Amino acid sequence: MKDGLLKPDTFSEHRLLGFPPGVSAFLITFNRFHNYVAGELKRINEGDRFSPNPRLSKEDAEREVDKRLFNTARLVTCGLYVNIILSDYVRTILNMNYAPASSWVLDPRRSFSEVFDKGSFPVSTGNQVSVEFNLIYRWHSTVSAQDEKWSQDFFQKLFPGQEVSKLPLRDFLTGLSNLRGEIVAQKPECRTFGGLKRDSSGFFNTQALAKLIAESTNDVSAAFGAHQVPVVLRLVVMLGISQARGWHIGTLNELRKFMDLKPHESFEDINPDPKTQEAMKALYKEPDFVEMYPGVLFEHAKEPVYPGSGLCGGFTMVRAVLSDAVTLVRGDRFYTLDWTPATMTNWGFDIIKPDKPQDKLARGGKMHHLLDIAFPKFYKDNSVWKLFPFTTPGEIKRIFEKQGVAGKYDFSSPL
């Protein structure tokens, strides 16, 4: 490809083809947004910054333009992603949809000079992800009933006639390795998923992709908590436990101490359920010995608060998730110190900036920009399916009817 473009409807990560198809469809929305941005940057050519350098050969000049367009479009696209995390995802997990007429967003990019001095809350310090957080974000317990059924069918095709949860780990890994070999043998731009087919230009049907996203929007996730991981993912979790041990990860209480949380003093502190307590006692003898990865799965799930708490996992997990949202964004120089029109162009900076007038109906959310560009004319302008895609349409309707604002929105299904 040239002119900063990605190959159409393409991603390189082969593992996503082992996930329900809505995951791949969601990633493709960012592919389409990136290519839209690259096209607009070239068309506008602000300050001639994307014009070929006449002092270079034609080939080198085109390569340089391609590089500039790609990198600038990537900054803009990732900037939209950051805003979606803060304005759509974090707001949803804090149950902010229940706060009438609130567009409050936890934005760690602010200076907070009214609270902290300049040195006590630094920015642009780096944003590496810890191994602990890698494990904490393995939310197998929340897989929906629909996605659990998809996973069962997927593994049944991979291991015909066998009960996946009872397979020897060696056989399971061999099957996954064989699948990986089949996938990577294909070029990324030739791979398909979810029964979709590419056209002669390499694109998937827009309506079919949008349908996958809408179906996921309408799908209710399962709850966090002990005994919640689907049986079909039993071996996946076992591999995660083995991986954590291989990485020499600390215990649950060691992580809590690091985050200035009170260590669990008893198994009852971790989970009041007697059945879960007995399982922990049999495995660990003492609360201080409970491993971190199983521990965050064992922890008793929080109760919902309206607004305040919508992501009702264990307290350690939720604290870590919110800390990560702040730390990774605030530590990234591209989205703090370099969050300027100079790096993104005036047009690129404007298209993704928070608090645009058209975001008011979405209460500050930004996902609707992504969906409108990826799937033009699929959603109505006031459709809750695009304005609040992380909450099921039925639930958002109930909330807005209670708040007396339902008349502003369209709740009809685009399917």
mmCIF file of C-alpha atoms in Angstrom:
data_model
loop_
_atom_site.group_PDB
_atom_site.id
_atom_site.type_symbol
_atom_site.label_atom_id
_atom_site.label_comp_id
_atom_site.label_asym_id
_atom_site.label_seq_id
_atom_site.Cartn_x
_atom_site.Cartn_y
_atom_site.Cartn_z
ATOM 1 C CA MET A 1 0.000 0.000 0.000
ATOM 2 C CA LYS A 2 0.995 3.655 -0.340
ATOM 3 C CA ASP A 3 -0.219 7.100 0.787
ATOM 4 C CA GLY A 4 -0.196 5.978 4.419
ATOM 5 C CA LEU A 5 -2.950 3.419 3.884
ATOM 6 C CA LEU A 6 -3.394 0.050 5.550
ATOM 7 C CA LYS A 7 -4.471 -2.931 3.488
ATOM 8 C CA PRO A 8 -8.290 -2.873 3.458
ATOM 9 C CA ASP A 9 -10.114 -4.579 6.329
ATOM 10 C CA THR A 10 -6.886 -6.270 7.418
ATOM 11 C CA PHE A 11 -5.065 -6.938 10.677
ATOM 12 C CA SER A 12 -1.981 -9.051 11.338
ATOM 13 C CA GLU A 13 -2.742 -10.646 14.724
ATOM 14 C CA HIS A 14 -3.622 -14.262 13.965
ATOM 15 C CA ARG A 15 -4.915 -14.981 17.488
ATOM 16 C CA LEU A 16 -8.005 -12.848 16.918
ATOM 17 C CA LEU A 17 -9.350 -15.467 14.539
ATOM 18 C CA GLY A 18 -9.778 -17.685 17.595
ATOM 19 C CA PHE A 19 -12.117 -15.105 19.160
ATOM 20 C CA PRO A 20 -15.808 -14.468 18.370
ATOM 21 C CA PRO A 21 -16.110 -12.562 15.057
ATOM 22 C CA GLY A 22 -17.288 -9.337 16.680
ATOM 23 C CA VAL A 23 -13.739 -8.835 17.987
ATOM 24 C CA SER A 24 -12.252 -8.856 14.485
ATOM 25 C CA ALA A 25 -15.054 -6.649 13.162
ATOM 26 C CA PHE A 26 -14.336 -4.109 15.907
ATOM 27 C CA LEU A 27 -10.634 -3.989 15.032
ATOM 28 C CA ILE A 28 -11.504 -3.465 11.378
ATOM 29 C CA THR A 29 -13.427 -0.305 12.305
ATOM 30 C CA PHE A 30 -10.074 1.222 13.307
ATOM 31 C CA ASN A 31 -8.525 0.044 10.039
ATOM 32 C CA ARG A 32 -11.240 1.916 8.155
ATOM 33 C CA PHE A 33 -10.912 5.000 10.342
ATOM 34 C CA HIS A 34 -7.135 5.072 9.799
ATOM 35 C CA ASN A 35 -7.540 4.891 6.031
ATOM 36 C CA TYR A 36 -10.202 7.617 6.106
ATOM 37 C CA VAL A 37 -7.846 9.864 8.077
ATOM 38 C CA ALA A 38 -4.904 9.159 5.757
ATOM 39 C CA GLY A 39 -7.047 10.039 2.743
ATOM 40 C CA GLU A 40 -8.226 13.309 4.279
ATOM 41 C CA LEU A 41 -4.724 14.292 5.373
ATOM 42 C CA LYS A 42 -3.476 13.834 1.826
ATOM 43 C CA ARG A 43 -6.438 15.702 0.327
ATOM 44 C CA ILE A 44 -6.104 18.689 2.663
ATOM 45 C CA ASN A 45 -2.290 18.622 2.649
ATOM 46 C CA GLU A 46 -2.063 21.197 5.404
ATOM 47 C CA GLY A 47 0.962 23.439 4.945
ATOM 48 C CA ASP A 48 2.216 21.197 2.129
ATOM 49 C CA ARG A 49 3.512 18.790 4.770
ATOM 50 C CA PHE A 50 2.492 15.800 2.633
ATOM 51 C CA SER A 51 3.831 17.060 -0.686
ATOM 52 C CA PRO A 52 6.720 15.146 -2.307
ATOM 53 C CA ASN A 53 10.170 16.550 -1.623
ATOM 54 C CA PRO A 54 11.513 17.751 -5.019
ATOM 55 C CA ARG A 55 15.099 17.174 -3.874
ATOM 56 C CA LEU A 56 14.505 13.427 -3.602
ATOM 57 C CA SER A 57 14.041 10.876 -6.333
ATOM 58 C CA LYS A 58 10.428 10.090 -7.188
ATOM 59 C CA GLU A 59 10.628 6.739 -5.428
ATOM 60 C CA ASP A 60 12.208 8.163 -2.270
ATOM 61 C CA ALA A 61 9.809 11.123 -2.229
ATOM 62 C CA GLU A 62 6.769 8.831 -2.457
ATOM 63 C CA ARG A 63 8.184 6.636 0.296
ATOM 64 C CA GLU A 64 8.672 9.689 2.523
ATOM 65 C CA VAL A 65 5.102 10.919 1.902
ATOM 66 C CA ASP A 66 3.760 7.437 2.637
ATOM 67 C CA LYS A 67 5.673 7.376 5.929
ATOM 68 C CA ARG A 68 4.445 10.819 7.016
ATOM 69 C CA LEU A 69 0.831 10.088 6.123
ATOM 70 C CA PHE A 70 0.898 6.725 7.878
ATOM 71 C CA ASN A 71 2.481 8.016 11.080
ATOM 72 C CA THR A 72 0.198 11.049 11.295
ATOM 73 C CA ALA A 73 -2.909 8.964 10.589
ATOM 74 C CA ARG A 74 -1.769 6.505 13.248
ATOM 75 C CA LEU A 75 -1.444 9.307 15.811
ATOM 76 C CA VAL A 76 -4.956 10.530 15.020
ATOM 77 C CA THR A 77 -6.464 7.031 15.071
ATOM 78 C CA CYS A 78 -4.782 6.118 18.346
ATOM 79 C CA GLY A 79 -5.908 9.489 19.707
ATOM 80 C CA LEU A 80 -9.500 8.549 18.945
ATOM 81 C CA TYR A 81 -8.883 5.194 20.634
ATOM 82 C CA VAL A 82 -7.642 6.969 23.779
ATOM 83 C CA ASN A 83 -10.741 9.159 23.824
ATOM 84 C CA ILE A 84 -12.990 6.112 23.373
ATOM 85 C CA ILE A 85 -11.298 4.448 26.362
ATOM 86 C CA LEU A 86 -11.811 7.525 28.534
ATOM 87 C CA SER A 87 -15.159 8.794 27.239
ATOM 88 C CA ASP A 88 -17.011 5.555 26.439
ATOM 89 C CA TYR A 89 -15.342 2.636 28.201
ATOM 90 C CA VAL A 90 -14.364 4.210 31.543
ATOM 91 C CA ARG A 91 -17.668 6.088 31.768
ATOM 92 C CA THR A 92 -19.519 2.813 31.241
ATOM 93 C CA ILE A 93 -17.571 0.831 33.835
ATOM 94 C CA LEU A 94 -18.241 3.650 36.317
ATOM 95 C CA ASN A 95 -21.975 3.456 35.507
ATOM 96 C CA MET A 96 -22.016 7.133 34.508
ATOM 97 C CA ASN A 97 -24.980 6.534 32.186
ATOM 98 C CA TYR A 98 -27.060 6.562 35.359
ATOM 99 C CA ALA A 99 -25.986 10.135 36.149
ATOM 100 C CA PRO A 100 -28.600 12.447 34.563
ATOM 101 C CA ALA A 101 -27.179 14.849 31.968
ATOM 102 C CA SER A 102 -23.592 14.163 33.043
ATOM 103 C CA SER A 103 -20.765 14.189 30.519
ATOM 104 C CA TRP A 104 -18.038 13.864 33.167
ATOM 105 C CA VAL A 105 -14.928 12.051 31.948
ATOM 106 C CA LEU A 106 -11.905 10.852 33.893
ATOM 107 C CA ASP A 107 -9.227 12.566 31.815
ATOM 108 C CA PRO A 108 -5.701 11.919 33.144
ATOM 109 C CA ARG A 109 -4.185 14.243 30.529
ATOM 110 C CA ARG A 110 -5.156 17.314 32.558
ATOM 111 C CA SER A 111 -2.500 19.112 34.589
ATOM 112 C CA PHE A 112 -4.436 18.917 37.913
ATOM 113 C CA SER A 113 -2.336 21.880 39.020
ATOM 114 C CA GLU A 114 -5.083 22.876 41.447
ATOM 115 C CA VAL A 115 -4.391 19.661 43.384
ATOM 116 C CA PHE A 116 -0.781 18.634 42.661
ATOM 117 C CA ASP A 117 2.423 20.550 42.122
ATOM 118 C CA LYS A 118 4.192 19.990 38.802
ATOM 119 C CA GLY A 119 6.677 17.422 40.096
ATOM 120 C CA SER A 120 4.306 15.200 42.079
ATOM 121 C CA PHE A 121 2.093 14.124 39.170
ATOM 122 C CA PRO A 122 4.388 13.923 36.110
ATOM 123 C CA VAL A 123 3.373 13.187 32.521
ATOM 124 C CA SER A 124 5.085 11.463 29.593
ATOM 125 C CA THR A 125 7.045 9.053 31.768
ATOM 126 C CA GLY A 126 6.476 5.971 29.579
ATOM 127 C CA ASN A 127 3.617 3.519 29.405
ATOM 128 C CA GLN A 128 4.860 -0.030 29.591
ATOM 129 C CA VAL A 129 2.264 -2.626 30.603
ATOM 130 C CA SER A 130 3.172 -4.791 33.598
ATOM 131 C CA VAL A 131 2.865 -8.575 33.596
ATOM 132 C CA GLU A 132 0.415 -8.265 36.488
ATOM 133 C CA PHE A 133 -1.915 -6.189 34.404
ATOM 134 C CA ASN A 134 -1.521 -8.575 31.477
ATOM 135 C CA LEU A 135 -3.033 -11.246 33.731
ATOM 136 C CA ILE A 136 -5.660 -9.073 35.405
ATOM 137 C CA TYR A 137 -7.258 -8.243 32.050
ATOM 138 C CA ARG A 138 -8.028 -11.878 31.206
ATOM 139 C CA TRP A 139 -11.766 -11.606 31.700
ATOM 140 C CA HIS A 140 -12.835 -15.112 30.730
ATOM 141 C CA SER A 141 -15.550 -15.106 33.397
ATOM 142 C CA THR A 142 -17.446 -12.331 31.615
ATOM 143 C CA VAL A 143 -17.767 -14.142 28.279
ATOM 144 C CA SER A 144 -21.423 -13.901 27.258
ATOM 145 C CA ALA A 145 -23.647 -16.934 26.724
ATOM 146 C CA GLN A 146 -23.591 -16.194 22.989
ATOM 147 C CA ASP A 147 -19.796 -16.019 22.850
ATOM 148 C CA GLU A 148 -19.494 -19.109 25.046
ATOM 149 C CA LYS A 149 -21.608 -21.003 22.512
ATOM 150 C CA TRP A 150 -19.388 -19.680 19.706
ATOM 151 C CA SER A 151 -16.294 -20.879 21.602
ATOM 152 C CA GLN A 152 -17.809 -24.322 22.096
ATOM 153 C CA ASP A 153 -18.533 -24.615 18.375
ATOM 154 C CA PHE A 154 -15.067 -23.300 17.497
ATOM 155 C CA PHE A 155 -13.258 -25.841 19.671
ATOM 156 C CA GLN A 156 -15.549 -28.639 18.526
ATOM 157 C CA LYS A 157 -14.413 -28.014 14.958
ATOM 158 C CA LEU A 158 -10.804 -27.919 16.117
ATOM 159 C CA PHE A 159 -11.144 -31.087 18.221
ATOM 160 C CA PRO A 160 -14.024 -33.039 16.648
ATOM 161 C CA GLY A 161 -15.721 -35.569 18.883
ATOM 162 C CA GLN A 162 -13.682 -34.592 21.955
ATOM 163 C CA GLU A 163 -14.610 -32.758 25.139
ATOM 164 C CA VAL A 164 -12.233 -29.813 25.086
ATOM 165 C CA SER A 165 -12.211 -29.195 28.843
ATOM 166 C CA LYS A 166 -10.908 -32.742 29.429
ATOM 167 C CA LEU A 167 -8.212 -32.773 26.761
ATOM 168 C CA PRO A 168 -4.607 -33.245 27.900
ATOM 169 C CA LEU A 169 -2.846 -29.886 27.782
ATOM 170 C CA ARG A 170 -0.319 -31.246 25.296
ATOM 171 C CA ASP A 171 -3.084 -32.209 22.832
ATOM 172 C CA PHE A 172 -4.762 -28.833 23.323
ATOM 173 C CA LEU A 173 -1.551 -26.937 22.586
ATOM 174 C CA THR A 174 -0.839 -29.125 19.560
ATOM 175 C CA GLY A 175 -4.273 -28.329 18.141
ATOM 176 C CA LEU A 176 -3.760 -24.599 18.677
ATOM 177 C CA SER A 177 -0.319 -24.795 17.082
ATOM 178 C CA ASN A 178 -1.762 -26.517 14.021
ATOM 179 C CA LEU A 179 -4.450 -23.839 13.769
ATOM 180 C CA ARG A 180 -1.825 -21.104 13.986
ATOM 181 C CA GLY A 181 0.107 -22.723 11.152
ATOM 182 C CA GLU A 182 -2.985 -22.772 8.940
ATOM 183 C CA ILE A 183 -3.733 -19.109 9.650
ATOM 184 C CA VAL A 184 -0.230 -17.683 9.193
ATOM 185 C CA ALA A 185 0.140 -19.620 5.938
ATOM 186 C CA GLN A 186 -2.374 -17.137 4.524
ATOM 187 C CA LYS A 187 -1.504 -13.515 3.905
ATOM 188 C CA PRO A 188 -3.336 -11.260 6.396
ATOM 189 C CA GLU A 189 -5.240 -9.548 3.574
ATOM 190 C CA CYS A 190 -6.636 -12.930 2.479
ATOM 191 C CA ARG A 191 -7.870 -14.132 5.866
ATOM 192 C CA THR A 192 -11.581 -14.213 6.653
ATOM 193 C CA PHE A 193 -13.749 -14.778 9.712
ATOM 194 C CA GLY A 194 -17.381 -15.169 10.737
ATOM 195 C CA GLY A 195 -18.419 -16.581 7.386
ATOM 196 C CA LEU A 196 -17.628 -13.272 5.642
ATOM 197 C CA LYS A 197 -16.103 -13.055 2.174
ATOM 198 C CA ARG A 198 -13.891 -10.380 0.660
ATOM 199 C CA ASP A 199 -14.749 -8.636 -2.591
ATOM 200 C CA SER A 200 -12.309 -8.169 -5.461
ATOM 201 C CA SER A 201 -10.822 -5.107 -3.728
ATOM 202 C CA GLY A 202 -10.222 -6.962 -0.472
ATOM 203 C CA PHE A 203 -13.084 -5.396 1.496
ATOM 204 C CA PHE A 204 -15.700 -7.189 3.545
ATOM 205 C CA ASN A 205 -19.351 -6.271 3.078
ATOM 206 C CA THR A 206 -20.003 -3.193 5.220
ATOM 207 C CA GLN A 207 -23.491 -4.288 6.250
ATOM 208 C CA ALA A 208 -22.177 -7.688 7.349
ATOM 209 C CA LEU A 209 -19.428 -6.117 9.479
ATOM 210 C CA ALA A 210 -21.818 -3.608 11.024
ATOM 211 C CA LYS A 211 -24.227 -6.440 11.818
ATOM 212 C CA LEU A 212 -21.512 -8.216 13.821
ATOM 213 C CA ILE A 213 -20.870 -5.039 15.826
ATOM 214 C CA ALA A 214 -24.586 -4.463 16.433
ATOM 215 C CA GLU A 215 -25.085 -8.058 17.560
ATOM 216 C CA SER A 216 -22.246 -7.615 20.050
ATOM 217 C CA THR A 217 -23.783 -4.351 21.288
ATOM 218 C CA ASN A 218 -26.996 -6.227 22.059
ATOM 219 C CA ASP A 219 -25.193 -9.110 23.776
ATOM 220 C CA VAL A 220 -25.052 -9.123 27.587
ATOM 221 C CA SER A 221 -21.781 -10.111 29.223
ATOM 222 C CA ALA A 222 -21.631 -12.549 32.112
ATOM 223 C CA ALA A 223 -20.638 -11.572 35.649
ATOM 224 C CA PHE A 224 -17.264 -11.563 37.362
ATOM 225 C CA GLY A 225 -16.641 -13.902 40.259
ATOM 226 C CA ALA A 226 -15.447 -17.318 41.345
ATOM 227 C CA HIS A 227 -16.863 -20.333 39.465
ATOM 228 C CA GLN A 228 -17.793 -18.083 36.537
ATOM 229 C CA VAL A 229 -15.270 -19.121 33.867
ATOM 230 C CA PRO A 230 -17.005 -21.193 31.153
ATOM 231 C CA VAL A 231 -15.959 -24.848 31.171
ATOM 232 C CA VAL A 232 -14.903 -24.577 27.526
ATOM 233 C CA LEU A 233 -12.154 -22.136 28.605
ATOM 234 C CA ARG A 234 -10.897 -24.285 31.484
ATOM 235 C CA LEU A 235 -7.644 -25.185 29.734
ATOM 236 C CA VAL A 236 -7.082 -21.573 28.692
ATOM 237 C CA VAL A 237 -7.201 -20.479 32.328
ATOM 238 C CA MET A 238 -4.943 -23.361 33.359
ATOM 239 C CA LEU A 239 -2.396 -22.173 30.803
ATOM 240 C CA GLY A 240 -2.669 -18.672 32.261
ATOM 241 C CA ILE A 241 -1.932 -19.993 35.746
ATOM 242 C CA SER A 242 1.100 -21.894 34.444
ATOM 243 C CA GLN A 243 2.291 -18.813 32.577
ATOM 244 C CA ALA A 244 2.006 -16.657 35.699
ATOM 245 C CA ARG A 245 4.040 -19.188 37.663
ATOM 246 C CA GLY A 246 6.663 -19.233 34.930
ATOM 247 C CA TRP A 247 6.878 -15.454 35.169
ATOM 248 C CA HIS A 248 7.301 -15.740 38.968
ATOM 249 C CA ILE A 249 4.347 -13.455 39.633
ATOM 250 C CA GLY A 250 3.770 -12.495 43.264
ATOM 251 C CA THR A 251 0.756 -13.246 45.411
ATOM 252 C CA LEU A 252 -2.589 -11.482 45.582
ATOM 253 C CA ASN A 253 -1.674 -9.840 48.886
ATOM 254 C CA GLU A 254 1.689 -8.686 47.552
ATOM 255 C CA LEU A 255 -0.116 -6.911 44.723
ATOM 256 C CA ARG A 256 -2.594 -5.357 47.154
ATOM 257 C CA LYS A 257 0.245 -4.072 49.336
ATOM 258 C CA PHE A 258 1.931 -2.573 46.274
ATOM 259 C CA MET A 259 -1.296 -0.689 45.472
ATOM 260 C CA ASP A 260 -1.670 0.445 49.116
ATOM 261 C CA LEU A 261 -4.687 -1.799 49.649
ATOM 262 C CA LYS A 262 -5.223 -3.701 52.885
ATOM 263 C CA PRO A 263 -3.988 -7.306 52.568
ATOM 264 C CA HIS A 264 -6.588 -10.025 52.961
ATOM 265 C CA GLU A 265 -6.291 -11.445 56.492
ATOM 266 C CA SER A 266 -8.531 -14.469 55.952
ATOM 267 C CA PHE A 267 -10.043 -16.516 53.156
ATOM 268 C CA GLU A 268 -13.381 -15.022 54.144
ATOM 269 C CA ASP A 269 -11.957 -11.586 53.323
ATOM 270 C CA ILE A 270 -11.272 -12.784 49.790
ATOM 271 C CA ASN A 271 -14.684 -14.351 49.273
ATOM 272 C CA PRO A 272 -17.537 -14.929 51.776
ATOM 273 C CA ASP A 273 -18.761 -18.004 49.878
ATOM 274 C CA PRO A 274 -17.935 -21.145 51.951
ATOM 275 C CA LYS A 275 -17.454 -23.297 48.848
ATOM 276 C CA THR A 276 -14.859 -20.890 47.457
ATOM 277 C CA GLN A 277 -13.146 -20.617 50.844
ATOM 278 C CA GLU A 278 -12.785 -24.388 51.107
ATOM 279 C CA ALA A 279 -11.239 -24.550 47.634
ATOM 280 C CA MET A 280 -8.705 -21.849 48.545
ATOM 281 C CA LYS A 281 -7.846 -23.533 51.853
ATOM 282 C CA ALA A 282 -7.205 -26.834 50.080
ATOM 283 C CA LEU A 283 -4.875 -25.160 47.602
ATOM 284 C CA TYR A 284 -3.091 -22.469 49.607
ATOM 285 C CA LYS A 285 -3.419 -23.102 53.381
ATOM 286 C CA GLU A 286 -2.914 -19.384 54.155
ATOM 287 C CA PRO A 287 -4.385 -16.191 52.567
ATOM 288 C CA ASP A 288 -0.866 -14.840 52.006
ATOM 289 C CA PHE A 289 -0.125 -17.785 49.710
ATOM 290 C CA VAL A 290 -3.002 -17.168 47.284
ATOM 291 C CA GLU A 291 -1.521 -16.563 43.824
ATOM 292 C CA MET A 292 -2.314 -13.282 42.122
ATOM 293 C CA TYR A 293 -3.958 -14.576 38.936
ATOM 294 C CA PRO A 294 -6.334 -17.084 40.556
ATOM 295 C CA GLY A 295 -6.748 -14.625 43.422
ATOM 296 C CA VAL A 296 -8.317 -11.878 41.336
ATOM 297 C CA LEU A 297 -10.724 -14.522 40.018
ATOM 298 C CA PHE A 298 -11.530 -15.725 43.557
ATOM 299 C CA GLU A 299 -12.224 -12.269 44.975
ATOM 300 C CA HIS A 300 -15.818 -11.436 45.785
ATOM 301 C CA ALA A 301 -17.353 -9.219 43.110
ATOM 302 C CA LYS A 302 -18.295 -5.669 44.039
ATOM 303 C CA GLU A 303 -21.911 -4.597 44.219
ATOM 304 C CA PRO A 304 -23.090 -2.147 41.516
ATOM 305 C CA VAL A 305 -23.467 1.530 42.393
ATOM 306 C CA TYR A 306 -25.606 3.892 40.260
ATOM 307 C CA PRO A 307 -23.497 5.834 39.263
ATOM 308 C CA GLY A 308 -20.086 4.815 40.565
ATOM 309 C CA SER A 309 -19.534 1.141 39.857
ATOM 310 C CA GLY A 310 -20.627 -0.777 36.794
ATOM 311 C CA LEU A 311 -17.600 -3.021 36.334
ATOM 312 C CA CYS A 312 -18.351 -5.287 39.269
ATOM 313 C CA GLY A 313 -15.239 -7.386 39.512
ATOM 314 C CA GLY A 314 -13.180 -7.927 42.627
ATOM 315 C CA PHE A 315 -11.872 -4.773 44.286
ATOM 316 C CA THR A 316 -8.227 -5.493 43.398
ATOM 317 C CA MET A 317 -9.094 -5.949 39.728
ATOM 318 C CA VAL A 318 -11.232 -2.815 39.482
ATOM 319 C CA ARG A 319 -8.638 -0.680 41.260
ATOM 320 C CA ALA A 320 -5.957 -1.957 38.881
ATOM 321 C CA VAL A 321 -8.101 -1.333 35.792
ATOM 322 C CA LEU A 322 -8.784 2.288 36.718
ATOM 323 C CA SER A 323 -5.145 2.851 37.701
ATOM 324 C CA ASP A 324 -4.070 1.476 34.337
ATOM 325 C CA ALA A 325 -6.428 3.759 32.424
ATOM 326 C CA VAL A 326 -4.843 6.757 34.139
ATOM 327 C CA THR A 327 -1.219 5.612 34.070
ATOM 328 C CA LEU A 328 -0.952 4.394 30.483
ATOM 329 C CA VAL A 329 -2.584 7.497 29.031
ATOM 330 C CA ARG A 330 -0.792 10.001 31.256
ATOM 331 C CA GLY A 331 2.540 8.290 30.652
ATOM 332 C CA ASP A 332 2.275 8.450 26.839
ATOM 333 C CA ARG A 333 4.055 11.497 25.436
ATOM 334 C CA PHE A 334 2.093 11.365 22.181
ATOM 335 C CA TYR A 335 -1.196 11.921 24.019
ATOM 336 C CA THR A 336 0.021 14.387 26.650
ATOM 337 C CA LEU A 337 2.902 16.721 25.750
ATOM 338 C CA ASP A 338 2.599 16.055 22.011
ATOM 339 C CA TRP A 339 -1.217 16.215 21.932
ATOM 340 C CA THR A 340 -1.122 19.217 19.603
ATOM 341 C CA PRO A 341 -2.096 20.252 16.065
ATOM 342 C CA ALA A 342 1.620 20.365 15.274
ATOM 343 C CA THR A 343 1.830 16.571 15.434
ATOM 344 C CA MET A 344 -1.649 15.697 14.132
ATOM 345 C CA THR A 345 -2.417 18.677 11.853
ATOM 346 C CA ASN A 346 -5.235 21.083 12.711
ATOM 347 C CA TRP A 347 -7.790 18.860 10.958
ATOM 348 C CA GLY A 348 -6.596 15.681 12.699
ATOM 349 C CA PHE A 349 -6.478 17.373 16.095
ATOM 350 C CA ASP A 350 -9.987 18.739 15.647
ATOM 351 C CA ILE A 351 -11.671 15.531 14.486
ATOM 352 C CA ILE A 352 -10.781 13.617 17.647
ATOM 353 C CA LYS A 353 -10.717 16.322 20.307
ATOM 354 C CA PRO A 354 -13.014 15.782 23.300
ATOM 355 C CA ASP A 355 -16.139 17.808 23.992
ATOM 356 C CA LYS A 356 -17.132 18.479 20.395
ATOM 357 C CA PRO A 357 -20.728 19.791 20.062
ATOM 358 C CA GLN A 358 -21.862 16.613 18.281
ATOM 359 C CA ASP A 359 -20.699 14.581 21.289
ATOM 360 C CA LYS A 360 -23.345 16.151 23.526
ATOM 361 C CA LEU A 361 -26.008 13.605 22.589
ATOM 362 C CA ALA A 362 -23.514 10.836 23.442
ATOM 363 C CA ARG A 363 -22.752 12.558 26.774
ATOM 364 C CA GLY A 364 -19.129 13.001 25.762
ATOM 365 C CA GLY A 365 -18.725 9.601 24.089
ATOM 366 C CA LYS A 366 -16.581 9.226 20.966
ATOM 367 C CA MET A 367 -17.417 5.734 19.657
ATOM 368 C CA HIS A 368 -20.072 7.152 17.358
ATOM 369 C CA HIS A 369 -17.364 8.908 15.294
ATOM 370 C CA LEU A 370 -15.615 5.597 14.722
ATOM 371 C CA LEU A 371 -18.813 3.755 13.784
ATOM 372 C CA ASP A 372 -20.092 6.505 11.480
ATOM 373 C CA ILE A 373 -16.891 6.488 9.444
ATOM 374 C CA ALA A 374 -16.499 2.700 9.384
ATOM 375 C CA PHE A 375 -20.177 2.046 8.614
ATOM 376 C CA PRO A 376 -21.665 5.164 6.972
ATOM 377 C CA LYS A 377 -25.473 5.412 7.017
ATOM 378 C CA PHE A 378 -25.869 2.198 9.026
ATOM 379 C CA TYR A 379 -27.003 4.019 12.178
ATOM 380 C CA LYS A 380 -29.479 6.860 12.635
ATOM 381 C CA ASP A 381 -27.996 10.098 13.962
ATOM 382 C CA ASN A 382 -29.609 9.654 17.391
ATOM 383 C CA SER A 383 -29.310 5.865 17.613
ATOM 384 C CA VAL A 384 -28.301 4.574 21.042
ATOM 385 C CA TRP A 385 -26.713 1.619 19.257
ATOM 386 C CA LYS A 386 -23.830 3.878 18.183
ATOM 387 C CA LEU A 387 -24.001 6.573 20.883
ATOM 388 C CA PHE A 388 -23.827 4.129 23.832
ATOM 389 C CA PRO A 389 -22.491 0.884 22.322
ATOM 390 C CA PHE A 390 -21.035 -0.471 25.579
ATOM 391 C CA THR A 391 -24.487 -0.665 27.185
ATOM 392 C CA THR A 392 -27.244 -2.852 25.777
ATOM 393 C CA PRO A 393 -29.982 -0.837 24.009
ATOM 394 C CA GLY A 394 -32.648 -2.286 26.292
ATOM 395 C CA GLU A 395 -30.825 -1.154 29.424
ATOM 396 C CA ILE A 396 -30.021 2.311 28.071
ATOM 397 C CA LYS A 397 -33.688 2.741 27.157
ATOM 398 C CA ARG A 398 -34.729 1.870 30.708
ATOM 399 C CA ILE A 399 -32.198 4.374 32.104
ATOM 400 C CA PHE A 400 -33.251 7.202 29.802
ATOM 401 C CA GLU A 401 -36.969 6.615 30.332
ATOM 402 C CA LYS A 402 -36.368 6.970 34.060
ATOM 403 C CA GLN A 403 -34.410 10.189 33.420
ATOM 404 C CA GLY A 404 -37.101 11.552 31.101
ATOM 405 C CA VAL A 405 -34.794 11.941 28.092
ATOM 406 C CA ALA A 406 -35.749 8.880 26.032
ATOM 407 C CA GLY A 407 -37.560 11.079 23.487
ATOM 408 C CA LYS A 408 -34.213 12.422 22.239
ATOM 409 C CA TYR A 409 -33.018 9.000 21.121
ATOM 410 C CA ASP A 410 -33.813 6.254 18.652
ATOM 411 C CA PHE A 411 -33.802 2.755 20.137
ATOM 412 C CA SER A 412 -34.788 0.789 17.039
ATOM 413 C CA SER A 413 -32.473 -2.004 15.956
ATOM 414 C CA PRO A 414 -30.327 -1.360 12.858
ATOM 415 C CA LEU A 415 -30.201 -5.112 12.224
#
